[in-house]
Amino acid sequence: MDYPVEFFKDKSWTLDYSKENVPTFDHYAHYVNWVVEESGWPYLPVELPNADYKSMLNEALAIDDLFISHRNSETHQGWSSVCIHGESFDRTQAWNDYHDNKGKSSSDIIYDYCSIVTDKCPITTNFIKSLPFTDLQRVRFMKLDPGGYILPHNDRDRSILNPLNIGLNQPNGCIFRMKDKGDVPFKENGSACLVDISNTHSVWNNSNETRIHIIVHGTPLEEFNQLIYSSVKKLCNLDS
């Protein structure tokens, strides 16, 4: 299947972070709740302290043999994944996509660090353990080969800024776009964004480099909410 180039023709939309568009609250937690649950923002850049993007990228590239095709190669091209934390290293899909989980509930699923990956990726593992999250579920390296693409799709109906997507790199020419919402602003040498995957989105790695991201599914703790608020303050000039 050819990549739908039409999806990438219009990139005029940009998110307006104007202070005037943000309600006034008397506590930072209310800002966080509004941004994540009610704002309708498609993405929010978040600065992660002590993120050694280059070293984590090198660790991911060194375990290329462990990656498995993610979703169906008939609908996507060059997309693969491996779990750092999950049911097992090769269960990169949602738990209810697996036949042997039929009849179970989400509370029945046991997630843990996958030693076949973590033993070879100590810097990444320690970084994931340092993130202020609890109830970690799937945490995955997501690889997109040069020339690869992820066709337009959405992953849920409810609008919410979740999960955390950590771009270990974003090669020049690799585009992560949301329909009618512009490009998610990942940086070439590493960055992170909360993304609302209820929006139709697509990725095209129109470069000669492999793109590696980490997607974190879990429950953020108070410290992470403070990081969200710091990002909102900076982007929206709330102190001015």
CSV table of C-alpha atoms in Angstrom, one decimal:
chain,number,residue,atom,x,y,z
A,1,MET,CA,0.0,0.0,0.0
A,2,ASP,CA,1.4,3.4,-0.9
A,3,TYR,CA,1.7,6.1,1.7
A,4,PRO,CA,-1.2,8.6,1.6
A,5,VAL,CA,0.8,11.7,0.7
A,6,GLU,CA,-2.4,13.8,0.7
A,7,PHE,CA,-2.5,13.6,4.5
A,8,PHE,CA,0.7,15.6,4.6
A,9,LYS,CA,-0.1,18.4,2.2
A,10,ASP,CA,-1.7,20.9,4.6
A,11,LYS,CA,0.5,21.8,7.6
A,12,SER,CA,-0.8,25.3,8.3
A,13,TRP,CA,-2.5,24.5,11.6
A,14,THR,CA,-0.5,25.4,14.8
A,15,LEU,CA,-1.6,25.2,18.4
A,16,ASP,CA,-2.4,28.6,20.0
A,17,TYR,CA,-0.9,28.6,23.5
A,18,SER,CA,-2.0,32.2,24.1
A,19,LYS,CA,-2.5,33.0,27.8
A,20,GLU,CA,-5.9,34.4,27.0
A,21,ASN,CA,-7.1,30.9,25.9
A,22,VAL,CA,-6.3,29.3,29.3
A,23,PRO,CA,-8.8,29.6,32.1
A,24,THR,CA,-7.6,31.1,35.4
A,25,PHE,CA,-7.4,28.7,38.4
A,26,ASP,CA,-6.3,29.1,42.0
A,27,HIS,CA,-4.2,25.9,42.1
A,28,TYR,CA,-1.8,24.3,39.7
A,29,ALA,CA,-3.6,21.0,39.9
A,30,HIS,CA,-6.7,22.6,38.3
A,31,TYR,CA,-4.5,23.8,35.4
A,32,VAL,CA,-3.2,20.3,34.9
A,33,ASN,CA,-6.7,18.7,35.1
A,34,TRP,CA,-8.0,21.3,32.5
A,35,VAL,CA,-5.1,20.8,30.1
A,36,VAL,CA,-5.2,17.0,30.2
A,37,GLU,CA,-8.9,16.4,30.4
A,38,GLU,CA,-10.7,19.4,29.0
A,39,SER,CA,-8.5,21.6,26.8
A,40,GLY,CA,-8.8,19.5,23.7
A,41,TRP,CA,-5.1,20.2,23.0
A,42,PRO,CA,-3.8,17.5,20.7
A,43,TYR,CA,-0.3,17.5,22.2
A,44,LEU,CA,1.8,19.1,25.0
A,45,PRO,CA,5.6,19.2,25.0
A,46,VAL,CA,7.0,18.2,28.4
A,47,GLU,CA,10.6,18.6,29.5
A,48,LEU,CA,11.9,15.4,31.2
A,49,PRO,CA,14.9,16.0,33.5
A,50,ASN,CA,17.9,13.8,33.1
A,51,ALA,CA,16.8,12.2,29.8
A,52,ASP,CA,19.9,10.9,28.0
A,53,TYR,CA,18.1,10.6,24.7
A,54,LYS,CA,21.3,9.7,22.7
A,55,SER,CA,22.3,6.8,25.0
A,56,MET,CA,18.7,5.4,25.1
A,57,LEU,CA,18.6,5.6,21.3
A,58,ASN,CA,21.8,3.7,21.0
A,59,GLU,CA,20.5,1.0,23.4
A,60,ALA,CA,17.4,0.6,21.3
A,61,LEU,CA,19.3,0.4,18.0
A,62,ALA,CA,21.5,-2.3,19.5
A,63,ILE,CA,18.6,-4.7,20.2
A,64,ASP,CA,17.2,-4.6,16.7
A,65,ASP,CA,16.8,-8.4,16.6
A,66,LEU,CA,14.2,-8.2,19.4
A,67,PHE,CA,11.8,-5.9,17.6
A,68,ILE,CA,8.6,-7.5,16.2
A,69,SER,CA,6.3,-6.1,13.5
A,70,HIS,CA,3.7,-3.9,15.2
A,71,ARG,CA,0.2,-4.1,13.9
A,72,ASN,CA,-0.2,-5.5,10.4
A,73,SER,CA,2.5,-4.9,7.8
A,74,GLU,CA,-0.3,-4.8,5.2
A,75,THR,CA,-1.6,-1.5,6.7
A,76,HIS,CA,1.7,0.0,7.9
A,77,GLN,CA,5.2,-0.2,6.6
A,78,GLY,CA,8.4,-0.6,8.6
A,79,TRP,CA,6.8,-0.2,12.1
A,80,SER,CA,8.0,-2.4,14.8
A,81,SER,CA,8.1,-2.5,18.6
A,82,VAL,CA,9.4,-4.3,21.7
A,83,CYS,CA,8.3,-4.0,25.3
A,84,ILE,CA,10.6,-2.7,28.0
A,85,HIS,CA,7.8,-3.2,30.5
A,86,GLY,CA,4.7,-5.2,29.7
A,87,GLU,CA,3.2,-8.7,29.7
A,88,SER,CA,6.2,-9.9,27.8
A,89,PHE,CA,8.8,-8.3,25.5
A,90,ASP,CA,6.9,-9.4,22.4
A,91,ARG,CA,3.3,-8.5,23.5
A,92,THR,CA,3.3,-5.0,22.1
A,93,GLN,CA,-0.4,-4.8,21.5
A,94,ALA,CA,-3.1,-3.9,24.0
A,95,TRP,CA,-3.8,-6.8,26.4
A,96,ASN,CA,-7.3,-7.4,25.0
A,97,ASP,CA,-5.9,-8.0,21.5
A,98,TYR,CA,-4.6,-11.4,22.6
A,99,HIS,CA,-6.8,-14.4,22.3
A,100,ASP,CA,-5.6,-16.0,25.5
A,101,ASN,CA,-6.7,-12.9,27.5
A,102,LYS,CA,-10.3,-13.4,26.4
A,103,GLY,CA,-12.6,-13.4,29.5
A,104,LYS,CA,-10.1,-11.5,31.6
A,105,SER,CA,-10.3,-7.9,32.8
A,106,SER,CA,-7.5,-5.3,32.8
A,107,SER,CA,-6.9,-5.9,36.5
A,108,ASP,CA,-6.0,-9.5,35.7
A,109,ILE,CA,-3.1,-8.6,33.5
A,110,ILE,CA,0.4,-8.7,35.1
A,111,TYR,CA,3.0,-6.2,33.8
A,112,ASP,CA,6.7,-6.3,34.7
A,113,TYR,CA,10.0,-5.3,33.3
A,114,CYS,CA,11.1,-7.6,30.5
A,115,SER,CA,14.6,-8.8,31.3
A,116,ILE,CA,15.5,-9.8,27.8
A,117,VAL,CA,15.3,-6.1,27.0
A,118,THR,CA,16.2,-4.4,30.3
A,119,ASP,CA,19.4,-6.4,30.7
A,120,LYS,CA,20.7,-5.0,27.5
A,121,CYS,CA,19.3,-1.5,28.0
A,122,PRO,CA,20.3,-0.4,31.6
A,123,ILE,CA,20.3,3.4,30.9
A,124,THR,CA,16.8,3.2,29.4
A,125,THR,CA,15.5,1.0,32.2
A,126,ASN,CA,16.9,3.2,34.9
A,127,PHE,CA,15.3,6.2,33.2
A,128,ILE,CA,11.9,4.6,33.0
A,129,LYS,CA,12.1,3.6,36.7
A,130,SER,CA,12.9,7.3,37.5
A,131,LEU,CA,9.8,8.6,35.8
A,132,PRO,CA,7.1,9.7,38.3
A,133,PHE,CA,4.6,7.1,37.2
A,134,THR,CA,2.8,4.4,39.1
A,135,ASP,CA,0.8,1.4,37.8
A,136,LEU,CA,3.0,1.1,34.7
A,137,GLN,CA,1.5,-1.0,31.9
A,138,ARG,CA,3.1,-1.2,28.5
A,139,VAL,CA,6.3,0.8,28.0
A,140,ARG,CA,7.6,0.2,24.5
A,141,PHE,CA,10.4,1.1,22.1
A,142,MET,CA,8.6,2.0,18.9
A,143,LYS,CA,10.7,1.9,15.7
A,144,LEU,CA,9.9,3.3,12.3
A,145,ASP,CA,12.4,2.3,9.5
A,146,PRO,CA,13.7,4.8,7.0
A,147,GLY,CA,10.9,5.2,4.4
A,148,GLY,CA,8.4,3.6,6.8
A,149,TYR,CA,5.0,4.9,7.6
A,150,ILE,CA,2.1,4.5,10.0
A,151,LEU,CA,-1.2,5.0,8.2
A,152,PRO,CA,-3.8,7.5,9.5
A,153,HIS,CA,-5.7,6.1,12.4
A,154,ASN,CA,-6.9,6.9,15.9
A,155,ASP,CA,-6.6,4.7,19.0
A,156,ARG,CA,-9.6,5.7,21.1
A,157,ASP,CA,-12.7,7.9,21.2
A,158,ARG,CA,-12.1,9.8,24.4
A,159,SER,CA,-10.1,13.0,24.1
A,160,ILE,CA,-7.3,13.1,26.7
A,161,LEU,CA,-3.6,14.0,26.8
A,162,ASN,CA,-2.2,10.5,27.3
A,163,PRO,CA,0.1,8.6,26.8
A,164,LEU,CA,3.5,10.0,27.2
A,165,ASN,CA,5.5,9.7,23.9
A,166,ILE,CA,9.3,10.1,24.3
A,167,GLY,CA,11.0,10.8,21.0
A,168,LEU,CA,14.6,9.5,21.3
A,169,ASN,CA,15.1,11.1,18.0
A,170,GLN,CA,13.1,12.6,15.2
A,171,PRO,CA,15.1,12.5,12.0
A,172,ASN,CA,14.9,15.5,9.7
A,173,GLY,CA,12.1,14.5,7.2
A,174,CYS,CA,10.2,12.3,9.7
A,175,ILE,CA,6.8,13.8,10.3
A,176,PHE,CA,4.2,13.0,13.0
A,177,ARG,CA,1.0,14.7,12.0
A,178,MET,CA,-2.5,14.9,13.4
A,179,LYS,CA,-5.4,15.5,11.0
A,180,ASP,CA,-6.4,19.2,11.1
A,181,LYS,CA,-4.1,19.7,14.1
A,182,GLY,CA,-0.7,20.0,12.6
A,183,ASP,CA,2.7,18.4,13.4
A,184,VAL,CA,3.5,17.1,16.9
A,185,PRO,CA,6.7,19.1,17.7
A,186,PHE,CA,9.2,16.4,18.4
A,187,LYS,CA,12.8,17.6,18.3
A,188,GLU,CA,15.5,16.0,16.2
A,189,ASN,CA,17.8,15.1,19.1
A,190,GLY,CA,15.2,14.0,21.6
A,191,SER,CA,12.1,15.4,23.3
A,192,ALA,CA,8.8,14.3,24.8
A,193,CYS,CA,5.1,15.1,24.4
A,194,LEU,CA,1.8,14.1,25.9
A,195,VAL,CA,-0.4,13.2,22.9
A,196,ASP,CA,-4.1,12.8,22.4
A,197,ILE,CA,-4.4,9.8,20.2
A,198,SER,CA,-8.1,10.2,19.8
A,199,ASN,CA,-7.1,12.5,17.0
A,200,THR,CA,-6.4,10.8,13.6
A,201,HIS,CA,-2.7,10.7,13.3
A,202,SER,CA,0.0,9.4,11.0
A,203,VAL,CA,3.8,9.2,10.8
A,204,TRP,CA,5.9,9.2,7.7
A,205,ASN,CA,9.7,8.6,8.1
A,206,ASN,CA,10.8,10.3,4.9
A,207,SER,CA,14.4,10.1,5.9
A,208,ASN,CA,17.4,7.8,5.8
A,209,GLU,CA,17.5,7.3,9.5
A,210,THR,CA,15.7,5.0,11.9
A,211,ARG,CA,13.2,6.7,14.2
A,212,ILE,CA,12.9,5.4,17.8
A,213,HIS,CA,10.3,6.6,20.3
A,214,ILE,CA,9.2,5.2,23.7
A,215,ILE,CA,5.6,5.2,24.6
A,216,VAL,CA,4.7,5.1,28.3
A,217,HIS,CA,1.3,3.9,29.6
A,218,GLY,CA,0.8,4.4,33.3
A,219,THR,CA,-0.6,6.7,36.0
A,220,PRO,CA,1.3,10.0,36.5
A,221,LEU,CA,2.3,10.9,40.1
A,222,GLU,CA,2.2,14.4,41.6
A,223,GLU,CA,5.8,15.1,40.4
A,224,PHE,CA,4.8,14.5,36.8
A,225,ASN,CA,1.8,16.8,37.2
A,226,GLN,CA,4.2,19.5,38.3
A,227,LEU,CA,6.2,18.9,35.1
A,228,ILE,CA,3.0,19.4,33.1
A,229,TYR,CA,2.2,22.6,34.9
A,230,SER,CA,5.8,23.9,34.3
A,231,SER,CA,5.3,23.2,30.6
A,232,VAL,CA,2.0,25.0,30.5
A,233,LYS,CA,3.4,28.0,32.4
A,234,LYS,CA,6.3,28.3,30.0
A,235,LEU,CA,4.2,27.8,26.8
A,236,CYS,CA,1.4,30.1,27.9
A,237,ASN,CA,3.4,32.7,29.7
A,238,LEU,CA,1.2,32.3,32.8
A,239,ASP,CA,3.6,34.3,35.0
A,240,SER,CA,3.5,37.4,32.8
